[in-house]
Amino acid sequence: MLLYIIFGLLIHFVFFASIFDIYFTSPLVHGMTPQFTPLPPPAKRLVLFVADGLRADKLYELDENGNSRAPFIRDIIMHEGSWGISHTRVPTESRPGHVALIAGFYEDVSAVAKGWKENPVEFDFLLNQTKYSWNWGSPDILAMFAKGARRNNIFTYSYDASSEDFGAQDITKLDTWVFDNVKELFRGARNNQSLFSKLNEDKIVFFLHLLGIDTNGHAHRPSSREYLDNIKIVDIGLKEIESTLKDFYGNDGKTAYIFTSDHGMRDWGSHGAGHPSETNTPFVAWGAGIKYPQKVSAQKFDDTYLEEWKLENWKRHDVNQGILPVDILNTTDLFKAESMFTNAVQILEQFKVKMTQKKEATLSFLFTPFKPLPDSKQINILRQARSYIKQKKYDESVSLCKELINLALKGLSYYHTYDRFFLGFNVVLGFVGWTSYASLLIIKSHCNLTIGVSKEVKKPSYLLLCSFVALGLLVALFLLLQACPWSYYVYCLLPLPIWYAIVREFPVIQDFVTLLLTNPPKHFVGYLLLFILGIEVLVLSFFYRYMLTAGLIAFSGWPFITPLWTQAKSTSLSWIFFCLLLAVFPLMPVVGRKPDIFLVMGAGLLLLLLSVLVLTSVIRRKNGFLNEELVLYLLQMLSVVLSICVVYGTHNSLLKKQGLPLINQIASWIILASSLVIPLLSPPILFDRLFSILLSLMSTYLLLSTGYEALFPLVLSCLMFVWIYMEQETLQQSGVSCKQKLSTIQFACNTDLTQFQDFSLDDIRRAFFLVFFLVTAFFGTGNIASVNSFDLASVYCFLTVFSPYMMGALMMWKILIPFVFVMCAFEAVQLTTQLSSKSLFLMVIIVSDIMALHFFFLIKDYGSWLDIGTSISHYVIVMSMTIFVVFLNGLAQILTTKKLKLWGRSKSHLI
């Protein structure tokens, strides 16, 4: 069994990693010749304001009184500058957003492994090309650019990381600190000749990172008074900074200003995905070289923002990073044409380098160039564009350069994804091979599926082995000649041993097909269609949560198609009730959108009521109660009461902007730390141990809840208890074993393998149930359907100061707690029904891998960023779930079978 687990894990890690080589490789190109515009720029200095987490609609829209909450910016739009929407892309996080703004490319996804704080690959950026730059703001953002500086020309000023406190009384101080320090710099420069000289140089940049809006959005939501008031404070600060610079430079007209944001935010205070509220950010530019406002009578856009914001008569300029927005430049036509020509040459240079790299790494007879942009066309377009400039046909030159840029960008994408089909084919080959091999292992191991099938494996022919070895050598040679990275060898060679193991079992496949043909075709077709339907429901549930509701409603009808309804009516009614009750949750809003602390407290009170009922039942059943067991139950109930008090106290404290009370924080961490230990003190009797796990983990889950989701694991756990009873009844009615009370069954570390029953079609249903319940545990409350489903308010009982790793770990544990409940219940099902753990594990993996193969084919790299991000995250989620099942199974075994002895001797239990 251990060998299968290790081999299965290895394969799934490879499949999981493949997505990064296929879709997430670095877009950077190195080795280009620098290109510069020959004409002098209109501005000597740039002031870049980035309001982290600012949504375009919240800045541009009018308030309930018809007034702008950013009157200075509104005045700029109408009288001094250009405005529009800056379209960001996923992941809508701070680091990739700032890299796109300041470095001009979309961040390499490998940065996520370093918490968006370190530079995984070397890249150049705007601040590095300046004579001097001064930067103020968050240490997380400024540090990554300071570390990449090649010269001592970047000066950074940041506040302490502990200032990024979501529970702080006044979060706007993060922005006022920046504004105050900028003004202090210019005041000090009047008495500092060295600083004064530097500030009067050309090619200087002032970068102001404003984190207050983002922090207020996470803490209070984007529609809150705090978020909107922070916008007003930023607007005032912008006005003061502009006044300071005008005063210092004598209003010389050589300063350009840009105000924008790195990303937006969803209504519930999260970001990371591709919803318009996250990707649409404001863009306002004014000052030297920027075009003045243009009044127009009509504009055509695919949205209704202009009418909503009352800006339909002011020319809107939408921008994307990477392409020069010449429409907003207030310069001569010659300067625009030269700038666009330089921009085109820059991007074309990247295209050439990328093409050369791919051509050198590909066998000549296999290389297929990008046909829309051959060398001759590149030369002709550049020559014609230069000719237009000489003839003073600047508009024609700009248009031609834009055409070249579009072709070059398409070519860059073509070479960037050149190996995608090749890699994808090999990964699919591995997927299909592994799924087939796992199925063969199940078929071989259980005679009731293969009566008459030969189980004796014939010695494989020497020719077959040599053929696969020769094929492997040819593949390796092919990859070596193309100088492919080592990961390509893994993807291409891994399927070979898998398919070799399948081919050598060909007699078993023949016998199994023969067996299927001896049975009525309608039975096989019926089971196959039912299996396919179940898989499709699971796949659709990733897109439409209500499919989980449909599945649970279908599950509730299970007793009616079996003898369970007549022979175990009370258990069947419980099953129906909890299936239908759990089916309500996928129909409710995603967690975090509508927080309600009283629902969390209500869930805690229900858990206490259930605990009292169970405690009474256990005392009555045991005719008395051992002291340590009573103490343990009371301790766990006290932990639940403490969690309720901490949740309520923390909520009130944060509401009053008094921060997280230290005693609440300490209590929360103690409850979390003890939640995995206390269950190990309970007796290893099936029911007692499972209920102890429920009480301990629910105490932690309450602390991590913000609304109705606190009820979810409680209902899920009740259904899991009923599932155990239902499976026990099913096994008894099939005549396999006699019914045994759950109060008498004990979890055992070393299960007797001779007691396991042969695998049957009923076990396929059990494996499907497990996968369905795992998916329900995952998406039942909308958890991490995408990155932005995380709600930082979930961790406020533990910490409020921004810490991505700690907060991420806490939220991941919140997501895993329902998984643990399901896996512990499945341990009990396996024990009570005496199932083969190896075959069940393989069956679960098969179902999960078929789902993963679905999502692999559904991955998109076109369309909206929301569609692209969602398609990728679905594959990552289902692959992660497959890998997590192995580890969660181990955790469930520890929680259910291990017993800690704190009283020095083992206690006996009289049942």
XYZ file of C-alpha atoms in Angstrom, residues 240-545:
306
model
C -1.221 69.007 -1.201
C 1.595 67.114 -2.931
C 0.931 68.876 -6.237
C 0.983 72.226 -4.415
C 4.253 71.287 -2.670
C 5.976 70.384 -5.952
C 4.709 73.478 -7.743
C 6.034 75.620 -4.937
C 9.418 73.850 -4.857
C 9.977 73.884 -8.632
C 8.517 77.331 -9.193
C 5.634 75.944 -11.246
C 8.045 75.229 -14.119
C 5.550 73.020 -15.972
C 8.009 70.114 -16.158
C 6.255 67.714 -13.752
C 3.980 64.885 -14.931
C 1.525 63.228 -12.550
C -0.110 59.800 -12.795
C -2.703 58.523 -10.343
C -3.774 54.887 -10.613
C -4.137 51.625 -8.690
C -2.598 48.173 -8.800
C -5.921 46.323 -8.491
C -9.519 46.755 -7.352
C -11.559 44.768 -4.865
C -14.742 42.708 -4.655
C -17.711 43.916 -2.621
C -16.771 41.616 0.256
C -13.240 42.980 0.573
C -11.129 40.434 -1.335
C -9.176 40.459 -4.573
C -7.053 38.157 -6.660
C -9.357 37.014 -9.464
C -10.562 38.632 -12.674
C -13.907 40.249 -11.870
C -14.283 43.775 -13.345
C -14.393 45.251 -9.839
C -10.871 43.838 -9.395
C -9.417 44.499 -12.848
C -10.888 47.969 -13.480
C -8.740 50.587 -11.784
C -8.650 54.369 -12.206
C -6.136 56.103 -14.443
C -5.726 59.882 -14.251
C -2.760 61.750 -15.762
C -1.973 65.443 -15.893
C 0.925 67.841 -16.085
C 3.841 68.025 -18.511
C 3.248 66.186 -21.764
C -0.319 65.129 -20.899
C -3.240 66.135 -23.099
C -5.877 68.439 -21.675
C -9.491 67.230 -21.332
C -11.473 66.770 -24.514
C -15.208 67.353 -24.593
C -17.119 64.926 -26.822
C -20.764 64.399 -27.640
C -20.720 60.590 -27.704
C -18.387 57.703 -26.822
C -18.662 53.988 -27.522
C -17.675 51.505 -24.808
C -18.972 48.066 -23.860
C -20.119 49.308 -20.473
C -22.358 51.952 -18.941
C -19.787 53.550 -16.658
C -19.783 56.927 -18.400
C -23.468 57.540 -17.715
C -23.227 56.206 -14.166
C -20.287 58.478 -13.362
C -21.701 61.506 -15.218
C -18.558 61.677 -17.360
C -20.058 60.871 -20.747
C -18.950 64.239 -22.211
C -15.297 63.885 -21.193
C -13.054 61.826 -23.467
C -12.166 58.524 -21.805
C -8.811 56.839 -22.498
C -8.531 53.211 -21.362
C -5.006 51.819 -21.030
C -3.144 48.521 -20.714
C 0.434 48.098 -19.552
C 3.080 47.523 -22.218
C 1.812 49.754 -25.029
C 2.419 53.490 -25.129
C -0.933 55.359 -24.812
C -0.121 58.094 -27.339
C -3.719 59.348 -27.261
C -3.121 61.037 -23.913
C 0.146 62.763 -24.861
C 0.142 66.523 -25.325
C 3.218 66.661 -27.515
C 4.045 67.309 -31.134
C 2.910 64.762 -33.685
C 6.573 64.104 -34.411
C 7.226 63.162 -30.792
C 4.213 60.814 -30.768
C 5.333 59.150 -33.969
C 8.943 58.765 -32.777
C 7.776 57.418 -29.397
C 5.479 54.884 -31.024
C 8.221 53.890 -33.463
C 10.603 53.296 -30.549
C 7.927 51.316 -28.706
C 7.372 49.157 -31.794
C 11.110 48.508 -32.206
C 11.373 47.566 -28.508
C 8.603 44.962 -28.760
C 9.850 43.711 -32.140
C 13.286 43.222 -30.564
C 11.716 40.993 -27.913
C 9.967 39.045 -30.666
C 13.246 38.493 -32.515
C 15.093 37.318 -29.411
C 12.248 34.967 -28.483
C 12.133 33.540 -32.018
C 15.910 33.041 -32.085
C 15.871 31.266 -28.725
C 13.124 28.889 -29.838
C 14.723 28.290 -33.259
C 18.073 27.385 -31.704
C 16.358 24.945 -29.302
C 14.345 23.174 -32.020
C 15.452 20.772 -34.738
C 15.433 22.680 -38.016
C 12.981 20.369 -39.792
C 10.539 20.667 -36.875
C 10.665 24.438 -36.425
C 7.562 26.316 -37.561
C 8.025 30.116 -37.608
C 5.306 32.675 -36.890
C 4.010 33.134 -40.430
C 2.119 36.470 -40.039
C 5.395 38.299 -39.303
C 8.307 37.090 -41.482
C 11.582 39.014 -41.657
C 10.608 40.710 -44.889
C 7.409 42.099 -43.393
C 9.259 43.421 -40.326
C 11.724 45.302 -42.542
C 8.991 46.674 -44.811
C 6.849 47.972 -41.919
C 9.796 49.664 -40.192
C 11.013 51.174 -43.457
C 7.535 52.411 -44.340
C 6.959 53.848 -40.833
C 10.272 55.731 -40.990
C 9.367 56.987 -44.456
C 6.017 58.304 -43.176
C 7.820 60.213 -40.412
C 10.147 61.839 -42.952
C 7.121 62.771 -45.051
C 5.426 64.190 -41.913
C 2.615 61.654 -42.216
C 2.667 61.050 -38.482
C -0.780 59.476 -38.094
C 0.016 56.909 -40.762
C 3.300 56.097 -39.019
C 1.586 55.655 -35.653
C -1.051 53.393 -37.212
C 1.614 51.263 -38.898
C 3.605 50.974 -35.665
C 0.490 49.845 -33.813
C -0.025 47.131 -36.427
C 3.578 45.981 -35.954
C 3.185 45.981 -32.170
C 0.054 43.821 -32.374
C 1.749 41.339 -34.697
C 4.878 41.223 -32.533
C 2.810 40.627 -29.381
C 0.957 37.790 -31.093
C 4.285 36.368 -32.197
C 5.643 36.607 -28.654
C 2.608 34.691 -27.430
C 3.083 32.129 -30.224
C 6.696 31.360 -29.273
C 5.935 31.578 -25.571
C 3.354 28.775 -25.968
C 5.267 26.918 -28.698
C 5.653 23.700 -26.678
C 2.190 23.767 -25.106
C 0.592 21.079 -27.283
C 3.646 18.815 -27.014
C 3.720 19.032 -23.223
C -0.055 18.770 -22.912
C -0.115 15.602 -25.015
C 2.454 13.923 -22.767
C 0.640 14.952 -19.576
C -2.661 13.591 -20.940
C -0.869 10.389 -21.920
C 0.337 10.076 -18.347
C -3.104 10.877 -16.935
C -4.864 8.250 -19.030
C -2.135 5.715 -18.360
C -2.195 6.174 -14.593
C -6.012 5.998 -14.446
C -5.981 2.829 -16.546
C -3.278 1.240 -14.425
C -5.094 2.039 -11.175
C -8.238 0.461 -12.626
C -6.268 -2.648 -13.554
C -4.947 -2.937 -10.002
C -8.519 -2.947 -8.668
C -9.644 -5.492 -11.270
C -6.755 -7.825 -10.488
C -7.151 -7.646 -6.726
C -10.823 -8.594 -6.341
C -12.261 -11.815 -7.645
C -15.915 -10.823 -7.316
C -15.373 -8.372 -10.159
C -13.374 -10.814 -12.240
C -14.715 -14.298 -11.833
C -12.809 -16.430 -14.250
C -10.170 -13.792 -14.892
C -6.627 -15.032 -14.732
C -4.720 -13.407 -11.897
C -1.385 -14.989 -12.723
C 0.831 -12.474 -14.388
C 2.769 -14.048 -17.207
C 6.414 -13.213 -17.349
C 6.675 -10.200 -19.657
C 8.491 -10.790 -22.886
C 12.035 -9.545 -23.167
C 11.141 -7.934 -26.493
C 8.426 -5.797 -24.860
C 10.821 -4.490 -22.208
C 13.496 -3.739 -24.805
C 10.968 -1.920 -26.973
C 9.970 0.446 -24.163
C 13.603 1.009 -23.161
C 14.487 1.819 -26.773
C 11.532 4.186 -27.008
C 12.647 5.913 -23.823
C 16.177 6.357 -25.182
C 14.808 7.837 -28.414
C 12.640 10.292 -26.475
C 15.584 11.277 -24.268
C 17.816 11.785 -27.328
C 15.136 13.888 -29.012
C 14.878 16.129 -25.931
C 18.673 16.325 -25.603
C 19.116 17.513 -29.178
C 16.596 20.288 -28.521
C 18.288 21.353 -25.270
C 15.011 20.960 -23.385
C 14.875 21.665 -19.630
C 14.955 18.732 -17.225
C 11.224 18.990 -16.516
C 10.482 18.039 -20.136
C 12.280 14.727 -19.563
C 9.971 14.015 -16.624
C 6.776 14.758 -18.558
C 7.841 12.750 -21.608
C 9.450 9.759 -19.911
C 7.036 9.241 -17.017
C 4.216 7.810 -19.194
C 6.520 5.061 -20.515
C 6.822 2.902 -17.363
C 3.119 3.420 -16.702
C 2.116 2.166 -20.144
C 4.643 -0.641 -19.929
C 2.928 -1.826 -16.725
C -0.418 -1.685 -18.563
C 0.705 -3.521 -21.695
C 2.267 -6.346 -19.674
C -1.178 -6.924 -18.137
C -2.785 -7.361 -21.538
C -4.072 -10.892 -20.746
C -5.944 -9.504 -17.739
C -7.499 -6.811 -19.940
C -8.561 -9.468 -22.467
C -10.136 -11.637 -19.784
C -11.941 -8.674 -18.222
C -13.371 -7.608 -21.581
C -14.498 -11.195 -22.123
C -16.197 -11.164 -18.737
C -18.019 -7.930 -19.568
C -19.245 -9.400 -22.840
C -20.738 -12.386 -21.020
C -23.004 -10.074 -18.968
C -26.074 -8.246 -20.342
C -24.826 -5.095 -22.110
C -27.582 -2.964 -20.564
C -26.148 -3.514 -17.065
C -22.675 -2.391 -18.074
C -23.991 0.561 -20.100
C -26.301 1.575 -17.272
C -23.539 1.574 -14.649
C -21.211 3.381 -17.044
C -23.761 6.113 -17.778
C -24.473 6.527 -14.061
C -20.752 6.826 -13.344
C -20.293 9.397 -16.134
C -23.294 11.373 -14.873
C -21.822 11.456 -11.378
C -18.459 12.676 -12.682
C -20.116 15.395 -14.754
C -22.123 16.593 -11.766
C -18.890 16.901 -9.780
C -17.224 18.819 -12.623
C -20.210 21.141 -13.054
C -20.264 21.828 -9.317
C -16.980 23.730 -9.764
C -18.813 26.153 -12.057
C -22.297 26.043 -10.554
C -22.498 25.447 -6.826
